[in-house]
Amino acid sequence: MKLLVIGCGGVATVAIHKCAQNPTFTEICIASRTVSKCDALAEKLRPTTKAVITTATVNADSLESLTALMNEYKPHTVLNVALPYQDLTIMDACLACGANYVDTANYEAEDTDDPAWRAIYEKRCKEKGFTAYFDYSWQWAYQDKFKNAGLTALLGTGFDPGVTSVFTAYALKHYFDEIHYIDILDCNGGDHGYPFATNFNPEINLREVSANGSYWEDGHWVETKPMEIKREYNFAGVGDKDMYLLHHEEIESLAKNIPGVKRIRFFMTFGQSYLMHMNCLQNVGMLGTTPVEFEGREIVPIKFLKALLPDPASLGPRTVGKTNIGCIFTGVKDGKERSIYIYNICDHQEAFKETGAQAVSYTTGVPAMIGTALVASGVWSGAGVYNVEEFDPDPYMDMLNQYGLPWVVDENPVLVD
Ligand code: NDP
């Protein structure tokens, strides 16, 4: 099976390592903006795998560049691990060239000042009640196009979204008749030793964290100020951490796909140093996405900040500690209320030893490979646009154990109030 991977950053590095270990993928082309990164990874992996690995340069913002590459390479499936800005262009290219599509993050507009985009965004804010810059409407709108083409688009197969959504489908299949409450807890207990750095793409990360929070309750969105809701939780393998309620994309798809759910919340842990730096950068305008004039040229503040911050890919060797990500479910089974907690613990240094990337990239890259393999092998099949919780979770859960992200079910968890 011929796979085209687009992007060669932290997540892609892990996903491609894992694809090279999976015999489903007999040919892999790594294509990105900076081909030297693809060449270096291909060279490292070739002695370890039977898969034939090639590389290419591609501009994933350009339909022309994508279709030129895809018409030549003729992939069966495309794994998009570039940036959310490129989701729609890559989906269009897949439709034009007859390939399945897989990604880990939903579409975001790069230019949020574009009046055409803004008009649609403001209408959606009013109709749906949350103000995040990203939502699934753009990609769900491709449903008929993928159906008519007989192709599969699998959205959001990272950890969150991705594994958290598969945990939900698994809990519903094996532990509940109905799930009423879902709390998704994302804890990073890793320490990279810098006063401030982001674990994945700074633009995407800082936009997400500095935005309003929101959760789903009784059929509608409840929006909060950034970091307004704080809880403390004792995480297995990590210890006590402060966590804050954020808007997160899987809330939107789980609210649609899990019948009877009453509330879905998402919490992420942050240290005081991270929050202090982020607030300060926001207050001085460094998180802005609108170009500003500086000494005769235009610069985008957040892009300039990205150039100053440590490259997330460089954090691997220095990050120690563990991540613990999972979901607490409360619902009913045979008329009785019950709660369970399904989670994975991942060690930064072990992830680095295996792939050269830290656990945040590892916990995203492994599930990116798993979702891609299930689509590529036809175990998950169907024409149209799907979120991961719409398929049978069992083969995915087995592959998490097999490929380095073993999970635990705690049938007596401490709940979040
Ligand atoms: P990085 O910034 O490390 O990597 C992005 C890669 O995409 C780089 O190789 C970059 O090239 C390439 N790229 C960017 N723009 C283009 C373009 N126009 N054309 C071709 N290639 C391009 O990001 P990450 O690896 O950290 O993240 C990858 C994806 O994973 C993101 O969409 C992110 O949102 C998602 N993610 C999902 C998570 C989940 O749990 N679901 C968690 C973490 C991340 P270059 O090397 O030239 O910069």
Coordinates of C-alpha atoms and ligand atoms in Angstrom, one line a residue:
M1 CA 0.0 0.0 0.0
K2 CA 1.4 3.4 -1.1
L3 CA 1.2 6.1 1.6
L4 CA 1.9 9.8 1.2
V5 CA 2.8 11.6 4.4
I6 CA 2.6 15.4 4.2
G7 CA 4.7 17.3 6.8
C8 CA 7.9 16.3 8.5
G9 CA 7.7 17.9 12.0
G10 CA 7.5 16.3 15.4
V11 CA 4.3 14.4 14.9
A12 CA 5.2 13.3 11.4
T13 CA 8.6 12.0 12.6
V14 CA 6.8 9.6 15.1
A15 CA 4.0 8.7 12.7
I16 CA 6.6 7.8 9.9
H17 CA 8.7 5.8 12.4
K18 CA 5.6 3.8 13.3
C19 CA 4.5 3.4 9.7
A20 CA 7.9 2.0 8.8
Q21 CA 7.3 -0.7 11.5
N22 CA 3.9 -1.7 10.1
P23 CA 3.9 -4.0 7.1
T24 CA 0.6 -2.5 5.8
F25 CA 2.8 0.3 4.3
T26 CA 5.0 -1.1 1.6
E27 CA 5.8 2.3 0.0
I28 CA 6.0 5.6 1.9
C29 CA 6.7 9.0 0.4
I30 CA 7.5 11.8 2.9
A31 CA 6.7 15.2 1.4
S32 CA 7.0 18.5 3.1
R33 CA 8.1 22.1 2.6
T34 CA 11.7 21.5 3.7
V35 CA 12.8 18.4 1.9
S36 CA 16.1 18.1 3.7
K37 CA 14.1 17.1 6.9
C38 CA 12.4 14.4 4.8
D39 CA 15.7 13.2 3.4
A40 CA 17.3 13.0 6.8
L41 CA 14.4 10.9 8.3
A42 CA 14.2 8.7 5.2
E43 CA 18.0 8.0 5.5
K44 CA 17.6 7.1 9.2
L45 CA 14.7 4.7 8.6
R46 CA 15.7 2.9 5.4
P47 CA 18.0 0.4 7.2
T48 CA 15.2 -0.5 9.7
T49 CA 12.3 -1.2 7.3
K50 CA 11.2 -3.2 4.2
A51 CA 9.1 -0.2 3.1
V52 CA 10.4 1.7 0.2
I53 CA 10.8 5.3 1.4
T54 CA 11.1 8.2 -1.0
T55 CA 10.9 12.0 -0.4
A56 CA 9.5 15.0 -2.2
T57 CA 9.0 18.8 -1.8
V58 CA 5.5 20.0 -1.7
N59 CA 3.7 23.2 -0.9
A60 CA 0.5 22.0 0.9
D61 CA -1.1 25.4 0.5
S62 CA -1.2 24.9 -3.2
L63 CA -3.7 22.5 -4.8
E64 CA -1.5 22.5 -7.9
S65 CA 1.6 21.5 -6.1
L66 CA -0.3 18.7 -4.2
T67 CA -2.0 17.3 -7.3
A68 CA 1.2 17.3 -9.3
L69 CA 2.9 15.2 -6.6
M70 CA -0.1 12.9 -6.1
N71 CA -0.7 12.3 -9.8
E72 CA 2.9 11.2 -10.1
Y73 CA 3.1 9.2 -6.8
K74 CA -0.5 7.8 -6.9
P75 CA -0.9 7.2 -3.1
H76 CA -3.7 5.0 -1.8
T77 CA -4.0 7.1 1.3
V78 CA -2.6 10.5 2.4
L79 CA -1.7 11.2 6.0
N80 CA -1.8 15.0 6.6
V81 CA 0.5 15.9 9.5
A82 CA 1.4 19.3 8.3
L83 CA -0.7 22.1 9.9
P84 CA -4.4 22.5 10.3
Y85 CA -4.2 25.4 7.8
Q86 CA -3.7 22.9 5.0
D87 CA -6.5 20.5 5.7
L88 CA -8.9 21.7 3.1
T89 CA -6.4 22.0 0.3
I90 CA -5.2 18.5 1.0
M91 CA -8.7 17.1 1.1
D92 CA -9.4 18.8 -2.3
A93 CA -6.2 17.2 -3.7
C94 CA -7.3 13.7 -2.4
L95 CA -10.6 14.1 -4.1
A96 CA -8.9 15.3 -7.3
C97 CA -6.5 12.3 -7.3
G98 CA -8.6 9.5 -5.8
A99 CA -6.8 9.0 -2.4
N100 CA -8.2 8.5 1.1
Y101 CA -7.5 11.3 3.6
V102 CA -6.4 11.1 7.2
D103 CA -5.5 14.0 9.7
T104 CA -5.0 14.8 13.4
A105 CA -6.4 18.3 13.7
N106 CA -9.4 20.1 12.3
Y107 CA -9.2 23.0 9.9
E108 CA -8.2 26.4 11.0
A109 CA -7.9 29.5 8.9
E110 CA -4.4 31.0 8.8
D111 CA -5.8 34.5 8.1
T112 CA -8.5 35.1 10.6
D113 CA -8.8 38.7 9.3
D114 CA -10.0 37.6 5.9
P115 CA -13.5 39.2 5.6
A116 CA -15.0 36.2 3.7
W117 CA -13.8 33.7 6.4
R118 CA -14.8 36.2 9.2
A119 CA -18.4 36.4 8.0
I120 CA -18.8 32.6 8.1
Y121 CA -17.1 32.5 11.5
E122 CA -19.3 35.2 13.1
K123 CA -22.4 33.5 11.8
R124 CA -21.2 30.2 13.3
C125 CA -20.3 31.8 16.7
K126 CA -23.9 33.1 16.9
E127 CA -25.5 29.9 15.8
K128 CA -23.4 27.4 17.8
G129 CA -22.3 29.5 20.8
F130 CA -18.5 29.0 20.9
T131 CA -15.9 31.4 19.6
A132 CA -12.9 29.1 18.9
Y133 CA -11.3 29.8 15.5
F134 CA -11.6 26.1 14.5
D135 CA -14.6 23.9 14.2
Y136 CA -15.6 20.8 12.2
S137 CA -18.1 22.5 9.9
W138 CA -15.5 23.1 7.2
Q139 CA -14.5 19.5 6.9
W140 CA -17.9 17.9 7.6
A141 CA -19.1 19.9 4.5
Y142 CA -17.0 17.5 2.4
Q143 CA -19.2 14.5 3.3
D144 CA -21.0 14.2 0.0
K145 CA -17.9 14.9 -2.0
F146 CA -16.0 11.9 -0.3
K147 CA -19.2 9.7 -0.5
N148 CA -19.6 10.4 -4.2
A149 CA -15.9 9.7 -4.9
G150 CA -16.1 6.4 -2.9
L151 CA -13.2 7.6 -0.6
T152 CA -12.7 7.8 3.1
A153 CA -11.7 10.9 5.1
L154 CA -10.8 10.1 8.7
L155 CA -10.6 13.2 10.8
G156 CA -8.7 13.7 14.1
T157 CA -6.6 10.6 14.7
G158 CA -4.1 12.0 17.1
F159 CA -4.4 11.6 20.9
D160 CA -6.8 14.3 21.6
P161 CA -8.7 14.3 19.4
G162 CA -8.2 10.7 18.4
V163 CA -7.4 8.3 21.2
T164 CA -9.8 10.1 23.6
S165 CA -12.6 9.7 21.0
V166 CA -11.7 6.0 20.6
F167 CA -11.7 5.6 24.4
T168 CA -15.2 7.0 24.3
A169 CA -16.4 4.5 21.7
Y170 CA -14.7 1.7 23.6
A171 CA -16.3 2.7 26.9
L172 CA -19.7 2.9 25.2
K173 CA -19.2 -0.5 23.5
H174 CA -18.0 -2.5 26.6
Y175 CA -18.9 -0.6 29.8
F176 CA -22.1 1.5 29.3
D177 CA -25.6 1.4 27.9
E178 CA -25.4 5.2 27.9
I179 CA -22.6 7.7 28.7
H180 CA -23.8 10.9 30.4
Y181 CA -20.6 12.7 31.5
I182 CA -17.2 12.8 29.8
D183 CA -14.2 14.6 31.3
I184 CA -11.1 14.5 29.1
L185 CA -7.9 15.1 31.1
D186 CA -4.7 15.9 29.3
C187 CA -1.7 16.0 31.7
N188 CA 1.8 16.7 30.6
G189 CA 4.2 16.2 33.6
G190 CA 7.2 16.7 31.4
D191 CA 10.0 19.2 32.2
H192 CA 12.2 20.6 29.3
G193 CA 14.1 23.0 31.5
Y194 CA 13.2 26.1 29.6
P195 CA 11.2 28.9 31.3
F196 CA 8.9 28.9 28.3
A197 CA 8.5 26.6 25.3
T198 CA 5.6 24.9 23.5
N199 CA 5.5 21.2 23.0
F200 CA 4.1 21.4 19.6
N201 CA 3.7 24.1 16.9
P202 CA 3.7 27.4 18.9
E203 CA 1.2 29.1 16.7
I204 CA -1.4 26.4 17.0
N205 CA -0.6 25.7 20.7
L206 CA -0.8 29.4 21.8
R207 CA -3.9 30.2 19.9
E208 CA -5.6 27.2 21.5
V209 CA -4.6 28.0 25.0
S210 CA -5.2 31.7 25.0
A211 CA -8.7 31.4 23.6
N212 CA -12.0 31.2 25.5
G213 CA -12.8 27.9 27.1
S214 CA -16.0 26.1 26.5
Y215 CA -17.9 22.9 27.3
W216 CA -21.0 21.1 26.1
E217 CA -23.9 20.8 28.6
D218 CA -27.5 19.8 28.0
G219 CA -27.4 20.2 24.3
H220 CA -25.6 23.5 24.1
W221 CA -22.2 25.2 24.5
V222 CA -21.2 27.0 27.7
E223 CA -18.4 29.5 27.1
T224 CA -15.9 30.6 29.7
K225 CA -13.1 33.2 29.8
P226 CA -9.5 31.7 29.1
M227 CA -8.4 29.7 32.1
E228 CA -11.5 30.6 34.1
I229 CA -12.2 27.1 35.4
K230 CA -9.4 25.4 37.3
R231 CA -9.2 22.0 39.1
E232 CA -6.5 20.0 40.8
Y233 CA -6.1 16.3 40.0
N234 CA -3.7 13.6 41.1
F235 CA -2.5 11.9 37.9
A236 CA -1.2 8.3 38.0
G237 CA 2.5 8.4 37.1
V238 CA 2.8 12.2 37.5
G239 CA 1.2 13.4 40.7
D240 CA -0.8 16.5 41.6
K241 CA -1.3 19.1 38.8
D242 CA -3.4 22.2 38.2
M243 CA -5.6 21.8 35.1
Y244 CA -7.7 24.3 33.3
L245 CA -10.8 23.9 31.1
L246 CA -10.2 24.6 27.4
H247 CA -12.3 24.4 24.3
H248 CA -11.3 21.3 22.4
E249 CA -12.3 20.0 19.0
E250 CA -13.4 16.4 20.0
I251 CA -16.1 17.9 22.2
E252 CA -17.9 19.0 19.1
S253 CA -17.8 15.6 17.4
L254 CA -18.5 13.6 20.5
A255 CA -21.6 15.8 21.3
K256 CA -22.8 14.8 17.8
N257 CA -21.9 11.1 17.9
I258 CA -22.5 10.0 21.5
P259 CA -26.3 9.7 22.0
G260 CA -27.6 10.8 25.4
V261 CA -24.4 12.6 26.5
K262 CA -25.2 15.4 29.0
R263 CA -21.8 17.1 29.5
I264 CA -18.4 17.0 27.9
R265 CA -15.4 18.9 29.3
F266 CA -11.8 19.1 28.4
F267 CA -9.0 19.9 30.9
M268 CA -5.3 20.5 30.3
T269 CA -2.5 20.9 32.8
F270 CA -0.3 24.0 32.8
G271 CA 2.5 25.1 35.1
Q272 CA 2.6 28.6 36.6
S273 CA 5.7 29.6 34.5
Y274 CA 3.9 28.7 31.2
L275 CA 0.8 30.7 32.2
M276 CA 2.7 33.7 33.4
H277 CA 4.8 33.9 30.1
M278 CA 1.7 33.3 28.0
N279 CA -0.3 36.0 29.7
C280 CA 2.6 38.5 29.4
L281 CA 3.1 37.7 25.7
Q282 CA -0.6 38.1 25.1
N283 CA -0.7 41.4 27.0
V284 CA 2.0 42.9 24.9
G285 CA 0.5 41.7 21.6
M286 CA 3.0 38.9 20.7
L287 CA 0.2 36.4 20.1
G288 CA -1.4 38.6 17.4
T289 CA -2.0 37.1 14.0
T290 CA -2.5 40.4 12.2
P291 CA 0.6 41.7 10.4
V292 CA 2.2 44.9 11.9
E293 CA 4.5 47.3 10.1
F294 CA 8.0 47.1 11.5
E295 CA 11.0 49.1 10.0
G296 CA 9.4 49.1 6.6
R297 CA 8.3 45.5 6.5
E298 CA 5.2 43.6 7.7
I299 CA 5.6 41.0 10.4
V300 CA 3.0 38.7 12.1
P301 CA 3.8 38.9 15.8
I302 CA 3.0 35.2 16.6
K303 CA 5.2 34.1 13.6
F304 CA 8.1 36.2 14.9
L305 CA 7.6 34.7 18.4
K306 CA 7.7 31.3 16.8
A307 CA 11.1 32.1 15.4
L308 CA 12.4 33.1 18.9
L309 CA 11.0 30.1 20.8
P310 CA 12.8 26.7 21.0
D311 CA 11.8 24.5 18.1
P312 CA 9.4 21.9 19.6
A313 CA 11.5 19.2 17.8
S314 CA 14.5 20.2 19.8
L315 CA 12.8 19.5 23.2
G316 CA 13.1 15.8 22.9
P317 CA 16.6 15.2 24.3
R318 CA 15.9 17.5 27.3
T319 CA 12.4 16.6 28.3
V320 CA 12.0 14.3 31.3
G321 CA 8.8 13.0 33.0
K322 CA 5.6 11.5 31.8
T323 CA 2.2 12.4 30.1
N324 CA -1.1 11.0 31.3
I325 CA -4.0 11.5 29.0
G326 CA -7.4 9.9 29.3
C327 CA -11.1 10.2 29.9
I328 CA -13.4 9.8 32.9
F329 CA -16.8 8.5 31.9
T330 CA -20.0 8.4 34.0
G331 CA -23.1 6.8 32.8
V332 CA -25.4 3.8 33.3
K333 CA -25.0 0.1 32.7
D334 CA -28.0 -2.3 33.3
G335 CA -29.8 0.5 35.2
K336 CA -26.9 1.2 37.6
E337 CA -24.7 4.3 37.6
R338 CA -21.0 3.7 37.1
S339 CA -17.8 5.6 36.3
I340 CA -14.6 4.4 34.7
Y341 CA -11.3 6.2 33.7
I342 CA -9.3 5.0 30.7
Y343 CA -5.9 6.5 30.3
N344 CA -2.4 6.1 28.9
I345 CA 0.9 7.1 30.5
C346 CA 3.8 7.9 28.2
D347 CA 7.4 8.5 29.2
H348 CA 9.2 11.4 27.4
Q349 CA 12.6 9.8 27.5
E350 CA 11.4 6.4 26.3
A351 CA 9.6 8.1 23.4
F352 CA 12.7 10.0 22.6
K353 CA 14.9 7.0 22.7
E354 CA 12.7 5.2 20.2
T355 CA 11.9 8.0 17.7
G356 CA 13.9 11.1 18.5
A357 CA 10.7 13.0 19.5
Q358 CA 9.2 13.7 23.0
A359 CA 6.0 12.2 24.3
V360 CA 3.6 15.0 23.0
S361 CA 4.7 14.1 19.5
Y362 CA 4.8 10.4 20.3
T363 CA 1.2 10.3 21.7
T364 CA 0.0 12.0 18.5
G365 CA 2.2 10.2 16.0
V366 CA 1.4 6.7 17.1
P367 CA -2.4 7.1 16.7
A368 CA -1.9 9.0 13.4
M369 CA -0.2 5.8 12.1
I370 CA -3.0 3.6 13.6
G371 CA -5.9 5.4 12.1
T372 CA -4.0 5.5 8.7
A373 CA -3.3 1.8 8.9
L374 CA -7.0 1.0 9.7
V375 CA -8.1 3.0 6.7
A376 CA -5.4 1.7 4.4
S377 CA -6.0 -1.9 5.2
G378 CA -9.8 -1.5 4.9
V379 CA -10.5 -2.6 8.5
W380 CA -12.1 0.8 8.9
S381 CA -14.0 1.4 5.6
G382 CA -16.8 3.5 4.2
A383 CA -17.2 6.4 1.8
G384 CA -17.6 9.8 3.4
V385 CA -16.1 11.9 6.2
Y386 CA -15.7 10.3 9.6
N387 CA -14.5 11.0 13.1
V388 CA -12.7 8.2 14.8
E389 CA -15.5 7.4 17.3
E390 CA -17.8 6.4 14.4
F391 CA -15.8 3.2 13.8
D392 CA -15.3 0.0 15.8
P393 CA -12.8 0.9 18.6
D394 CA -11.5 -2.6 19.3
P395 CA -8.8 -2.9 16.5
Y396 CA -7.6 0.6 17.4
M397 CA -7.3 -0.2 21.1
D398 CA -5.4 -3.4 20.3
M399 CA -2.9 -1.5 18.1
L400 CA -2.4 1.1 20.9
N401 CA -1.1 -1.7 23.1
Q402 CA 1.0 -3.1 20.3
Y403 CA 2.6 0.1 19.1
G404 CA 3.7 1.7 22.3
L405 CA 0.7 3.4 24.0
P406 CA -0.8 0.8 26.4
W407 CA -3.9 1.9 28.2
V408 CA -5.4 1.2 31.6
V409 CA -9.1 1.0 32.7
D410 CA -9.6 2.2 36.3
E411 CA -13.1 1.1 37.4
N412 CA -13.0 3.2 40.6
P413 CA -11.7 6.7 39.6
V414 CA -11.6 9.9 41.5
L415 CA -14.1 12.2 39.7
V416 CA -13.6 15.9 38.8
D417 CA -16.2 18.1 40.5
Ligands
NDP1 P1 5.4 21.0 13.3 O1 5.3 22.4 13.1 O2 6.5 20.3 14.0 O3 5.4 20.3 11.8 C1 4.6 20.7 10.7 C2 5.2 20.2 9.5 O4 4.4 20.6 8.4 C3 6.6 20.8 9.2 O5 7.4 19.8 8.6 C4 6.4 21.9 8.2 O6 7.4 22.1 7.3 C5 5.2 21.3 7.4 N1 4.5 22.3 6.7 C6 3.9 23.4 7.2 N2 3.3 24.2 6.3 C7 3.5 23.5 5.1 C8 3.2 23.7 3.8 N3 2.5 24.8 3.4 N4 3.5 22.8 2.8 C9 4.2 21.7 3.2 N5 4.6 21.4 4.4 C10 4.2 22.3 5.4 O7 4.0 20.5 13.8 P2 3.6 19.2 14.7 O8 4.3 18.0 14.1 O9 3.8 19.5 16.1 O10 2.1 19.1 14.4 C11 1.6 18.5 13.2 C12 0.0 18.4 13.3 O11 -0.4 17.6 14.4 C13 -0.6 19.8 13.5 O12 -1.8 19.8 12.6 C14 -1.1 19.8 14.9 O13 -2.2 20.6 15.1 C15 -1.4 18.3 15.1 N6 -1.4 17.9 16.5 C16 -2.5 17.1 16.9 C17 -2.5 16.6 18.2 C18 -3.6 15.7 18.6 O14 -3.5 15.1 19.7 N7 -4.7 15.5 17.8 C19 -1.5 17.0 19.2 C20 -0.4 17.7 18.6 C21 -0.4 18.2 17.3 P3 8.8 22.9 7.7 O15 9.7 21.8 8.3 O16 9.3 23.5 6.5 O17 8.4 23.9 8.8

